Structures are given as structure tokens and as C-alpha cells.
């Protein structure tokens, strides 16, 4: 289920719980007040999805397991040629499985929801058709029209109200809005005058309050939120309170001494229940229900029950509260905050533990490099082989990132919406004393562990244990809402065709990727300097790989929202400018005046590939240092 759907359901639960709680707290008040509270809640539920889409987002993170594949992307494009061969998964440029992409389960959930909406709204559509058919088949009752017109004026109703009789109904009912109509059973023409008048007063109160429209909209809301049990409870309570409000209108009128006795009207309701029990089914959009009779009769016979309309003050308060509630909760977004989970293959990996021998030594300090760290393993140049690992002179910050969230971490341990394999920086590892991040305080690590051969064990699990022992390190994970980009298919459609067999040359182990070959090498990425331009060529990649590659040059993480899963031969030529901070501008490169200047990266994406990049926001993960101490000597240090 998508984050948006979860957010709406959580907010709907808050609204429904508040409304039902307030209605229960007001059980000694007027039925009109309780009905007003519930009707306001349904109004909020009706506008909540649209308001949530339009309102600026305020994200609320909930911890879930994040999933991310491991990739070691190449350094950003520089003058000359950068070639990445397909010898490993890390080199192939294959991006991680993005935790914020709608998975197949979400599509199935959406289909199930739409099916449920259709099933729940089908009776509403059938009921509208049934009411239309009923109004056309019913006969006007001219004699009762005068009585209804007089009672309508007393109730303050200025609209014309049709009076119809039909053999298809067993009890009085109201339907329609423009114009409304009261439909009575055919034998109502023989009812005692008092019974007829009370029935008409009850139905006219429904007309005055537009209850038929309110109930129809409530049924639509139930269809939208059909999977939520509280919405069905609230709708039944709404219908009951509407009937009780109209019953109160009958008692308040009291045109003669007999009408002043609530027991008389209660007997009439019992008779109505017998009538309804004699039929197999009621009209689909009928408001009165037999199962509410007990509560209605009990309320009629309760002498201490307060009766009457809600009043202007309550109406204004309900509208203001509903508007405030929509404004307060619409911006909230429930998002997933990545939490580390054991990798799927953890059982087959070497167990986390101690190195047989490990050395951490301060190394020669040097000035801060002019740009971001470069080199393999996220700029650390770490290396590993069966039973051995080595990390040359790096900061403790770099070691922490390598072990906890970078190239040494299992996919599920990597930071959400951060390009895997990228170098550490102050946004990814935060907190701790200044020396943790200083370029003048660096450490080199060498360690051995017989039997361990996996990168995620040597540079991940075991290195974490070593850092926690030697530096008494404690860290935790967090997320923040930041500006990002979303890669989408452009309005003109995708300009690439899925890759076919033979579109790329098979990679030959041990050979360098030939940048001048007629066909790109399968699984490779070439980044060339072409005069003032940069050219990227993939020998077979998904658009997800393109999104991850764009994250560096654009200076923001790029989320793939194209929904396209095919692999393509991708060639992109663009001119670096101020919009591509991750690539050196043209004036710093070896310019070839014979090559015309290409379009900017945004224009090139749409013209050459058929995709566009839109601004968006999303959660970005980072590590926080809770506690760290200077290096503790241990053994050979």
C-alpha cells in the first residue's frame, strides 16, 4: 500500500475516532447535535484525499525495513574517458531496488481497493436508478398535497414537495432533492388523520434538513473507505441520529392533546416496523431501518431527553472545527524511515564477529582535498580479499559510513534515498567531536579473519564491531525531508526501444572496454568528454540506473518514477552548466571547437531519451554519532 493511502487511512481513523467519541460524549444532548458532529466528520472524509494531495507536505516518519541494492558507482565524469566494465554487480551500474517505488503488492492493493469501491458504490447507483423508477411509477396524491404544503410552510420549507403514493413501498420515505418528494404506501389514504400528519411531519423534517442528500454522500464516503470499519459504524450512527431528529420534530409540534403523548407516536413506529417486516427488502437508499427501532422508541419515551435543532452556534462550531481539522491533518504524510534489517542471505554469510588480528593506527595528516573524496569503496579505496581487509588513510567519519551505510553495509543497511557507494560527507554522518570529521585526524586499518571473504562481512559487520570496541562508538539512523528530483516519462513519450539480443558486444574478461567499438560493451558505462560536452553511454541499463547516475551531477537524489523496467542502450550527450554541479563546467575542460555545444542536461534528457526531471521532496537517511571516544590501544593497535 502506498504511503499516500496509509496517510489518508491514518487521518481518517483520527477523524472518525474523534467524531464517534464526541457523539458518545454528547449522548445526553440533542440528536441534532450528534448528527451534526457525524455529518461534519463525513464532510472531512470526503475532501480529505484531495486536500492531502494539494496541501504542502509535512512528513511523519515511521520505521520500516528499507531495501536497497549494493552498487559501487564510478566517480563523476571528468575530462577524458571513464570506463566501467561489467565484471561485477557493483561495476554494472545496476541501482538498488528503490524502497519508495510502488512494488507489485501496492498495485494489487490498489486494484483490490478499486474493486471494493465498485462493489460498495454499486448499491448507491442501483438505489438512484430505483428511486428514479419509483418516482416515475408512483401516483400523485392530490388530496394530501394541500396538507403537505401547509405543514411545509410551518416547517419553514419554501420548496415544492411532491406527494406520491405507490404499492412498491411499505412505509413513508423521502427521496430526491430538486424537487424532493414524499412517497407513501397506497393504503396511507385510509390512515387516521393523526397518523398521516405525524408521518408527513417526520418526512418533511428530512426534506428541510436535506437528509436524503447527506445520507447518499455518506454512502459514497463509505464506498471510498470501505475497508475501514469505523466508517460503517459512523454511517449507521448518522442514519439513526437523523431519524431521531425527525422524531423529535414530530413531538415538538404537538398539534393536539393526543399528539402530546410520545407513546402514541411510539405505537405508530411499532406498526411501521411490522409493515417493513412484511416485505422482503426496502428501497436501497431508504433512510429508516428496522434495527434502529428500539433506540428510537426508547428515545421517544425518555422524558429527560433534550430535543430540538442544533442551533446556529453548534453549526458554526462544527464547520469551523471541520475546516481546522482538514487544514491541520491534510499536510501530514506518513513516510517510511529506513531501519536496518538482517540481509536475506545473512544465514549463509560468515557470522559477524572479531577479526583474528586488527590494527588501527593514526596516519599522516594531509590538507583537505579540493573536492569530494574519490576512489573506490565510496572514496575510501578500501580493499578486501579472502581473510583480509585494508582501509588506507581516511577519517573516522569515512570509516563509520563505510561500515554502517556505505559499500561495506548490507543492502538493507544502506541509507534511504542516498546513492549507494557514494563517498561520505557531513550530511551523511553527523554529530561527534570535530576530530571525527577532520582531514587532519585520519586512521589506517588492516585486519585479518580466516574464513571470511565477503565484503559485507569484512568491511561491514566486522569493521563495525572493531570501531565499537576501539572508539566505543554508538550511532543511530535518522531521516530528513529534503528537495529531490523525480525522473518521469516526458509528455512526448519514451524515445528509446528496449534492448534486443546483439545490440551490445559481450564482455571479454580481462580486456579493457573499447570506447571506439561500433557497439557498446554489454553492462558497461562509458563517460566521455566530447568537446565542451559530456557523453554517457550504457551498454544495456534500466532507467533506474540513469536516475541514480543523475543524482551526482544534479546535486540531488533522483527517484525513478517512470515505471519502465526494460533495459536500453542509452546514449546521453549534454553540456555541463550551473545545473550540473557534479560535473566540471566546459571552461575547465579540454575544449574541442569542432564539437557543437549540446543542450543542458534537462533538455537533453527530454529530447534524446524522452524523460523529464521534476522537483519533488522525499526522505533522506543519515547516521548520527551518539557517542565516540579517542582511539583505545588494543593489542597491536
PDB file of N, CA, C and O in Angstrom, residues 145-205:
ATOM      1  N   UNK A 145     -51.771  16.892  -1.000  1.00  0.00           N
ATOM      2  CA  UNK A 145     -50.839  17.941  -1.378  1.00  0.00           C
ATOM      3  C   UNK A 145     -51.072  19.226  -0.587  1.00  0.00           C
ATOM      4  O   UNK A 145     -50.131  19.914  -0.201  1.00  0.00           O
ATOM      5  N   UNK A 146     -52.355  19.541  -0.338  1.00  0.00           N
ATOM      6  CA  UNK A 146     -52.684  20.751   0.430  1.00  0.00           C
ATOM      7  C   UNK A 146     -52.174  20.635   1.861  1.00  0.00           C
ATOM      8  O   UNK A 146     -51.608  21.579   2.424  1.00  0.00           O
ATOM      9  N   UNK A 147     -52.378  19.445   2.474  1.00  0.00           N
ATOM     10  CA  UNK A 147     -51.902  19.221   3.838  1.00  0.00           C
ATOM     11  C   UNK A 147     -50.375  19.361   3.903  1.00  0.00           C
ATOM     12  O   UNK A 147     -49.843  20.021   4.804  1.00  0.00           O
ATOM     13  N   UNK A 148     -49.675  18.773   2.956  1.00  0.00           N
ATOM     14  CA  UNK A 148     -48.221  18.836   2.943  1.00  0.00           C
ATOM     15  C   UNK A 148     -47.742  20.267   2.745  1.00  0.00           C
ATOM     16  O   UNK A 148     -46.780  20.714   3.390  1.00  0.00           O
ATOM     17  N   UNK A 149     -48.405  21.018   1.872  1.00  0.00           N
ATOM     18  CA  UNK A 149     -47.985  22.402   1.629  1.00  0.00           C
ATOM     19  C   UNK A 149     -48.104  23.230   2.903  1.00  0.00           C
ATOM     20  O   UNK A 149     -47.222  24.043   3.219  1.00  0.00           O
ATOM     21  N   UNK A 150     -49.202  23.020   3.662  1.00  0.00           N
ATOM     22  CA  UNK A 150     -49.383  23.773   4.913  1.00  0.00           C
ATOM     23  C   UNK A 150     -48.350  23.395   5.959  1.00  0.00           C
ATOM     24  O   UNK A 150     -47.767  24.264   6.617  1.00  0.00           O
ATOM     25  N   UNK A 151     -48.104  22.099   6.119  1.00  0.00           N
ATOM     26  CA  UNK A 151     -47.104  21.663   7.085  1.00  0.00           C
ATOM     27  C   UNK A 151     -45.699  22.096   6.676  1.00  0.00           C
ATOM     28  O   UNK A 151     -44.860  22.390   7.530  1.00  0.00           O
ATOM     29  N   UNK A 152     -45.433  22.153   5.367  1.00  0.00           N
ATOM     30  CA  UNK A 152     -44.130  22.600   4.894  1.00  0.00           C
ATOM     31  C   UNK A 152     -43.901  24.070   5.238  1.00  0.00           C
ATOM     32  O   UNK A 152     -42.796  24.461   5.636  1.00  0.00           O
ATOM     33  N   UNK A 153     -44.937  24.890   5.088  1.00  0.00           N
ATOM     34  CA  UNK A 153     -44.797  26.297   5.453  1.00  0.00           C
ATOM     35  C   UNK A 153     -44.503  26.446   6.939  1.00  0.00           C
ATOM     36  O   UNK A 153     -43.683  27.269   7.346  1.00  0.00           O
ATOM     37  N   UNK A 154     -45.182  25.645   7.770  1.00  0.00           N
ATOM     38  CA  UNK A 154     -44.913  25.684   9.215  1.00  0.00           C
ATOM     39  C   UNK A 154     -43.462  25.321   9.524  1.00  0.00           C
ATOM     40  O   UNK A 154     -42.857  25.876  10.449  1.00  0.00           O
ATOM     41  N   UNK A 155     -42.905  24.391   8.748  1.00  0.00           N
ATOM     42  CA  UNK A 155     -41.525  23.931   8.979  1.00  0.00           C
ATOM     43  C   UNK A 155     -40.492  24.865   8.354  1.00  0.00           C
ATOM     44  O   UNK A 155     -39.287  24.627   8.500  1.00  0.00           O
ATOM     45  N   UNK A 156     -40.959  25.901   7.649  1.00  0.00           N
ATOM     46  CA  UNK A 156     -40.031  26.833   7.019  1.00  0.00           C
ATOM     47  C   UNK A 156     -39.477  26.337   5.701  1.00  0.00           C
ATOM     48  O   UNK A 156     -38.420  26.809   5.262  1.00  0.00           O
ATOM     49  N   UNK A 157     -40.172  25.413   5.052  1.00  0.00           N
ATOM     50  CA  UNK A 157     -39.732  24.873   3.761  1.00  0.00           C
ATOM     51  C   UNK A 157     -40.402  25.669   2.651  1.00  0.00           C
ATOM     52  O   UNK A 157     -41.636  25.702   2.560  1.00  0.00           O
ATOM     53  N   UNK A 158     -39.609  26.307   1.798  1.00  0.00           N
ATOM     54  CA  UNK A 158     -40.153  27.139   0.722  1.00  0.00           C
ATOM     55  C   UNK A 158     -40.148  26.424  -0.626  1.00  0.00           C
ATOM     56  O   UNK A 158     -40.615  26.975  -1.620  1.00  0.00           O
ATOM     57  N   UNK A 159     -39.616  25.231  -0.663  1.00  0.00           N
ATOM     58  CA  UNK A 159     -39.607  24.470  -1.914  1.00  0.00           C
ATOM     59  C   UNK A 159     -40.899  23.686  -2.058  1.00  0.00           C
ATOM     60  O   UNK A 159     -41.560  23.348  -1.073  1.00  0.00           O
ATOM     61  N   UNK A 160     -41.245  23.381  -3.289  1.00  0.00           N
ATOM     62  CA  UNK A 160     -42.385  22.496  -3.535  1.00  0.00           C
ATOM     63  C   UNK A 160     -41.991  21.072  -3.182  1.00  0.00           C
ATOM     64  O   UNK A 160     -40.892  20.622  -3.498  1.00  0.00           O
ATOM     65  N   UNK A 161     -42.878  20.381  -2.516  1.00  0.00           N
ATOM     66  CA  UNK A 161     -42.645  18.994  -2.126  1.00  0.00           C
ATOM     67  C   UNK A 161     -43.747  18.145  -2.739  1.00  0.00           C
ATOM     68  O   UNK A 161     -44.941  18.347  -2.445  1.00  0.00           O
ATOM     69  N   UNK A 162     -43.358  17.219  -3.606  1.00  0.00           N
ATOM     70  CA  UNK A 162     -44.339  16.334  -4.226  1.00  0.00           C
ATOM     71  C   UNK A 162     -44.799  15.279  -3.231  1.00  0.00           C
ATOM     72  O   UNK A 162     -44.022  14.818  -2.388  1.00  0.00           O
ATOM     73  N   UNK A 163     -46.078  14.878  -3.333  1.00  0.00           N
ATOM     74  CA  UNK A 163     -46.629  13.798  -2.509  1.00  0.00           C
ATOM     75  C   UNK A 163     -47.082  12.698  -3.453  1.00  0.00           C
ATOM     76  O   UNK A 163     -47.929  12.924  -4.331  1.00  0.00           O
ATOM     77  N   UNK A 164     -46.516  11.495  -3.267  1.00  0.00           N
ATOM     78  CA  UNK A 164     -46.786  10.378  -4.153  1.00  0.00           C
ATOM     79  C   UNK A 164     -47.224   9.175  -3.337  1.00  0.00           C
ATOM     80  O   UNK A 164     -46.874   9.045  -2.154  1.00  0.00           O
ATOM     81  N   UNK A 165     -47.976   8.287  -3.976  1.00  0.00           N
ATOM     82  CA  UNK A 165     -48.347   7.018  -3.356  1.00  0.00           C
ATOM     83  C   UNK A 165     -47.926   5.898  -4.292  1.00  0.00           C
ATOM     84  O   UNK A 165     -47.962   6.045  -5.520  1.00  0.00           O
ATOM     85  N   UNK A 166     -47.497   4.772  -3.697  1.00  0.00           N
ATOM     86  CA  UNK A 166     -47.019   3.660  -4.520  1.00  0.00           C
ATOM     87  C   UNK A 166     -47.219   2.354  -3.781  1.00  0.00           C
ATOM     88  O   UNK A 166     -47.122   2.291  -2.543  1.00  0.00           O
ATOM     89  N   UNK A 167     -47.518   1.309  -4.539  1.00  0.00           N
ATOM     90  CA  UNK A 167     -47.624  -0.036  -3.957  1.00  0.00           C
ATOM     91  C   UNK A 167     -46.251  -0.637  -3.692  1.00  0.00           C
ATOM     92  O   UNK A 167     -46.152  -1.669  -3.029  1.00  0.00           O
ATOM     93  N   UNK A 168     -45.167   0.015  -4.192  1.00  0.00           N
ATOM     94  CA  UNK A 168     -43.823  -0.553  -4.070  1.00  0.00           C
ATOM     95  C   UNK A 168     -43.182  -0.257  -2.728  1.00  0.00           C
ATOM     96  O   UNK A 168     -42.110  -0.793  -2.444  1.00  0.00           O
ATOM     97  N   UNK A 169     -43.786   0.615  -1.901  1.00  0.00           N
ATOM     98  CA  UNK A 169     -43.209   0.936  -0.605  1.00  0.00           C
ATOM     99  C   UNK A 169     -44.166   0.494   0.492  1.00  0.00           C
ATOM    100  O   UNK A 169     -45.379   0.500   0.313  1.00  0.00           O
ATOM    101  N   UNK A 170     -43.583   0.141   1.642  1.00  0.00           N
ATOM    102  CA  UNK A 170     -44.405  -0.311   2.769  1.00  0.00           C
ATOM    103  C   UNK A 170     -44.507   0.750   3.855  1.00  0.00           C
ATOM    104  O   UNK A 170     -45.325   0.619   4.769  1.00  0.00           O
ATOM    105  N   UNK A 171     -43.682   1.781   3.780  1.00  0.00           N
ATOM    106  CA  UNK A 171     -43.721   2.837   4.775  1.00  0.00           C
ATOM    107  C   UNK A 171     -43.349   4.166   4.141  1.00  0.00           C
ATOM    108  O   UNK A 171     -42.841   4.212   3.016  1.00  0.00           O
ATOM    109  N   UNK A 172     -43.575   5.278   4.833  1.00  0.00           N
ATOM    110  CA  UNK A 172     -43.251   6.593   4.290  1.00  0.00           C
ATOM    111  C   UNK A 172     -41.756   6.725   4.039  1.00  0.00           C
ATOM    112  O   UNK A 172     -40.924   6.205   4.793  1.00  0.00           O
ATOM    113  N   UNK A 173     -41.399   7.468   3.015  1.00  0.00           N
ATOM    114  CA  UNK A 173     -39.990   7.718   2.731  1.00  0.00           C
ATOM    115  C   UNK A 173     -39.853   9.010   1.935  1.00  0.00           C
ATOM    116  O   UNK A 173     -40.795   9.483   1.313  1.00  0.00           O
ATOM    117  N   UNK A 174     -38.661   9.571   1.983  1.00  0.00           N
ATOM    118  CA  UNK A 174     -38.334  10.798   1.260  1.00  0.00           C
ATOM    119  C   UNK A 174     -37.248  10.487   0.250  1.00  0.00           C
ATOM    120  O   UNK A 174     -36.345   9.687   0.518  1.00  0.00           O
ATOM    121  N   UNK A 175     -37.302  11.114  -0.908  1.00  0.00           N
ATOM    122  CA  UNK A 175     -36.266  10.917  -1.909  1.00  0.00           C
ATOM    123  C   UNK A 175     -36.113  12.183  -2.731  1.00  0.00           C
ATOM    124  O   UNK A 175     -37.028  13.001  -2.833  1.00  0.00           O
ATOM    125  N   UNK A 176     -34.945  12.334  -3.304  1.00  0.00           N
ATOM    126  CA  UNK A 176     -34.703  13.451  -4.201  1.00  0.00           C
ATOM    127  C   UNK A 176     -34.401  14.745  -3.477  1.00  0.00           C
ATOM    128  O   UNK A 176     -34.627  14.892  -2.282  1.00  0.00           O
ATOM    129  N   UNK A 177     -33.877  15.678  -4.263  1.00  0.00           N
ATOM    130  CA  UNK A 177     -33.520  16.990  -3.731  1.00  0.00           C
ATOM    131  C   UNK A 177     -34.198  18.093  -4.537  1.00  0.00           C
ATOM    132  O   UNK A 177     -34.763  19.029  -3.980  1.00  0.00           O
ATOM    133  N   UNK A 178     -34.128  18.025  -5.838  1.00  0.00           N
ATOM    134  CA  UNK A 178     -34.714  19.038  -6.727  1.00  0.00           C
ATOM    135  C   UNK A 178     -35.631  18.365  -7.733  1.00  0.00           C
ATOM    136  O   UNK A 178     -35.179  17.942  -8.807  1.00  0.00           O
ATOM    137  N   UNK A 179     -36.974  18.332  -7.483  1.00  0.00           N
ATOM    138  CA  UNK A 179     -37.597  18.682  -6.199  1.00  0.00           C
ATOM    139  C   UNK A 179     -37.637  17.455  -5.303  1.00  0.00           C
ATOM    140  O   UNK A 179     -37.567  16.329  -5.793  1.00  0.00           O
ATOM    141  N   UNK A 180     -37.775  17.642  -3.995  1.00  0.00           N
ATOM    142  CA  UNK A 180     -37.931  16.495  -3.092  1.00  0.00           C
ATOM    143  C   UNK A 180     -39.340  15.915  -3.211  1.00  0.00           C
ATOM    144  O   UNK A 180     -40.283  16.589  -3.655  1.00  0.00           O
ATOM    145  N   UNK A 181     -39.466  14.681  -2.798  1.00  0.00           N
ATOM    146  CA  UNK A 181     -40.777  14.017  -2.848  1.00  0.00           C
ATOM    147  C   UNK A 181     -40.945  13.142  -1.622  1.00  0.00           C
ATOM    148  O   UNK A 181     -39.979  12.546  -1.129  1.00  0.00           O
ATOM    149  N   UNK A 182     -42.187  13.090  -1.129  1.00  0.00           N
ATOM    150  CA  UNK A 182     -42.558  12.165  -0.060  1.00  0.00           C
ATOM    151  C   UNK A 182     -43.375  11.061  -0.701  1.00  0.00           C
ATOM    152  O   UNK A 182     -44.395  11.327  -1.355  1.00  0.00           O
ATOM    153  N   UNK A 183     -42.914   9.828  -0.532  1.00  0.00           N
ATOM    154  CA  UNK A 183     -43.611   8.678  -1.113  1.00  0.00           C
ATOM    155  C   UNK A 183     -44.263   7.906   0.027  1.00  0.00           C
ATOM    156  O   UNK A 183     -43.582   7.509   0.984  1.00  0.00           O
ATOM    157  N   UNK A 184     -45.570   7.687  -0.084  1.00  0.00           N
ATOM    158  CA  UNK A 184     -46.338   6.973   0.939  1.00  0.00           C
ATOM    159  C   UNK A 184     -46.893   5.686   0.349  1.00  0.00           C
ATOM    160  O   UNK A 184     -47.137   5.595  -0.863  1.00  0.00           O
ATOM    161  N   UNK A 185     -47.108   4.679   1.192  1.00  0.00           N
ATOM    162  CA  UNK A 185     -47.746   3.462   0.686  1.00  0.00           C
ATOM    163  C   UNK A 185     -49.187   3.763   0.244  1.00  0.00           C
ATOM    164  O   UNK A 185     -49.823   4.705   0.730  1.00  0.00           O
ATOM    165  N   UNK A 186     -49.708   2.946  -0.646  1.00  0.00           N
ATOM    166  CA  UNK A 186     -51.044   3.217  -1.190  1.00  0.00           C
ATOM    167  C   UNK A 186     -52.114   3.245  -0.119  1.00  0.00           C
ATOM    168  O   UNK A 186     -53.075   4.026  -0.192  1.00  0.00           O
ATOM    169  N   UNK A 187     -51.981   2.413   0.932  1.00  0.00           N
ATOM    170  CA  UNK A 187     -53.026   2.376   1.956  1.00  0.00           C
ATOM    171  C   UNK A 187     -52.948   3.561   2.913  1.00  0.00           C
ATOM    172  O   UNK A 187     -53.767   3.678   3.830  1.00  0.00           O
ATOM    173  N   UNK A 188     -51.963   4.461   2.722  1.00  0.00           N
ATOM    174  CA  UNK A 188     -51.891   5.652   3.567  1.00  0.00           C
ATOM    175  C   UNK A 188     -53.120   6.532   3.387  1.00  0.00           C
ATOM    176  O   UNK A 188     -53.443   7.352   4.258  1.00  0.00           O
ATOM    177  N   UNK A 189     -53.819   6.380   2.261  1.00  0.00           N
ATOM    178  CA  UNK A 189     -55.030   7.170   2.017  1.00  0.00           C
ATOM    179  C   UNK A 189     -56.136   6.822   3.000  1.00  0.00           C
ATOM    180  O   UNK A 189     -57.087   7.598   3.170  1.00  0.00           O
ATOM    181  N   UNK A 190     -56.005   5.657   3.676  1.00  0.00           N
ATOM    182  CA  UNK A 190     -57.009   5.255   4.669  1.00  0.00           C
ATOM    183  C   UNK A 190     -56.504   5.399   6.092  1.00  0.00           C
ATOM    184  O   UNK A 190     -57.191   4.994   7.038  1.00  0.00           O
ATOM    185  N   UNK A 191     -55.326   5.980   6.284  1.00  0.00           N
ATOM    186  CA  UNK A 191     -54.782   6.139   7.635  1.00  0.00           C
ATOM    187  C   UNK A 191     -55.569   7.178   8.422  1.00  0.00           C
ATOM    188  O   UNK A 191     -56.127   8.124   7.838  1.00  0.00           O
ATOM    189  N   UNK A 192     -55.585   7.024   9.754  1.00  0.00           N
ATOM    190  CA  UNK A 192     -56.178   8.086  10.587  1.00  0.00           C
ATOM    191  C   UNK A 192     -55.442   9.405  10.352  1.00  0.00           C
ATOM    192  O   UNK A 192     -54.239   9.428  10.047  1.00  0.00           O
ATOM    193  N   UNK A 193     -56.139  10.494  10.524  1.00  0.00           N
ATOM    194  CA  UNK A 193     -55.572  11.805  10.231  1.00  0.00           C
ATOM    195  C   UNK A 193     -54.308  12.071  11.061  1.00  0.00           C
ATOM    196  O   UNK A 193     -53.314  12.606  10.560  1.00  0.00           O
ATOM    197  N   UNK A 194     -54.311  11.690  12.335  1.00  0.00           N
ATOM    198  CA  UNK A 194     -53.146  11.931  13.191  1.00  0.00           C
ATOM    199  C   UNK A 194     -51.934  11.150  12.733  1.00  0.00           C
ATOM    200  O   UNK A 194     -50.805  11.674  12.704  1.00  0.00           O
ATOM    201  N   UNK A 195     -52.139   9.873  12.356  1.00  0.00           N
ATOM    202  CA  UNK A 195     -51.009   9.060  11.891  1.00  0.00           C
ATOM    203  C   UNK A 195     -50.423   9.641  10.607  1.00  0.00           C
ATOM    204  O   UNK A 195     -49.194   9.700  10.441  1.00  0.00           O
ATOM    205  N   UNK A 196     -51.291  10.054   9.692  1.00  0.00           N
ATOM    206  CA  UNK A 196     -50.818  10.620   8.435  1.00  0.00           C
ATOM    207  C   UNK A 196     -50.043  11.910   8.676  1.00  0.00           C
ATOM    208  O   UNK A 196     -48.967  12.132   8.107  1.00  0.00           O
ATOM    209  N   UNK A 197     -50.579  12.754   9.574  1.00  0.00           N
ATOM    210  CA  UNK A 197     -49.916  14.032   9.828  1.00  0.00           C
ATOM    211  C   UNK A 197     -48.552  13.824  10.472  1.00  0.00           C
ATOM    212  O   UNK A 197     -47.569  14.475  10.104  1.00  0.00           O
ATOM    213  N   UNK A 198     -48.467  12.891  11.425  1.00  0.00           N
ATOM    214  CA  UNK A 198     -47.175  12.647  12.062  1.00  0.00           C
ATOM    215  C   UNK A 198     -46.157  12.104  11.053  1.00  0.00           C
ATOM    216  O   UNK A 198     -44.978  12.481  11.074  1.00  0.00           O
ATOM    217  N   UNK A 199     -46.587  11.206  10.175  1.00  0.00           N
ATOM    218  CA  UNK A 199     -45.687  10.663   9.167  1.00  0.00           C
ATOM    219  C   UNK A 199     -45.186  11.752   8.228  1.00  0.00           C
ATOM    220  O   UNK A 199     -43.992  11.798   7.876  1.00  0.00           O
ATOM    221  N   UNK A 200     -46.083  12.660   7.839  1.00  0.00           N
ATOM    222  CA  UNK A 200     -45.682  13.735   6.923  1.00  0.00           C
ATOM    223  C   UNK A 200     -44.743  14.720   7.618  1.00  0.00           C
ATOM    224  O   UNK A 200     -43.759  15.180   7.024  1.00  0.00           O
ATOM    225  N   UNK A 201     -45.022  15.048   8.891  1.00  0.00           N
ATOM    226  CA  UNK A 201     -44.135  15.959   9.627  1.00  0.00           C
ATOM    227  C   UNK A 201     -42.733  15.351   9.724  1.00  0.00           C
ATOM    228  O   UNK A 201     -41.719  16.049   9.545  1.00  0.00           O
ATOM    229  N   UNK A 202     -42.660  14.056   9.986  1.00  0.00           N
ATOM    230  CA  UNK A 202     -41.366  13.374  10.066  1.00  0.00           C
ATOM    231  C   UNK A 202     -40.612  13.479   8.737  1.00  0.00           C
ATOM    232  O   UNK A 202     -39.426  13.833   8.703  1.00  0.00           O
ATOM    233  N   UNK A 203     -41.306  13.185   7.648  1.00  0.00           N
ATOM    234  CA  UNK A 203     -40.642  13.205   6.343  1.00  0.00           C
ATOM    235  C   UNK A 203     -40.284  14.622   5.922  1.00  0.00           C
ATOM    236  O   UNK A 203     -39.243  14.847   5.287  1.00  0.00           O
ATOM    237  N   UNK A 204     -41.115  15.601   6.270  1.00  0.00           N
ATOM    238  CA  UNK A 204     -40.791  16.990   5.933  1.00  0.00           C
ATOM    239  C   UNK A 204     -39.541  17.468   6.665  1.00  0.00           C
ATOM    240  O   UNK A 204     -38.780  18.298   6.141  1.00  0.00           O
ATOM    241  N   UNK A 205     -39.302  16.947   7.866  1.00  0.00           N
ATOM    242  CA  UNK A 205     -38.081  17.310   8.573  1.00  0.00           C
ATOM    243  C   UNK A 205     -36.859  16.771   7.826  1.00  0.00           C
ATOM    244  O   UNK A 205     -35.814  17.431   7.755  1.00  0.00           O
TER     245      UNK A 205
END
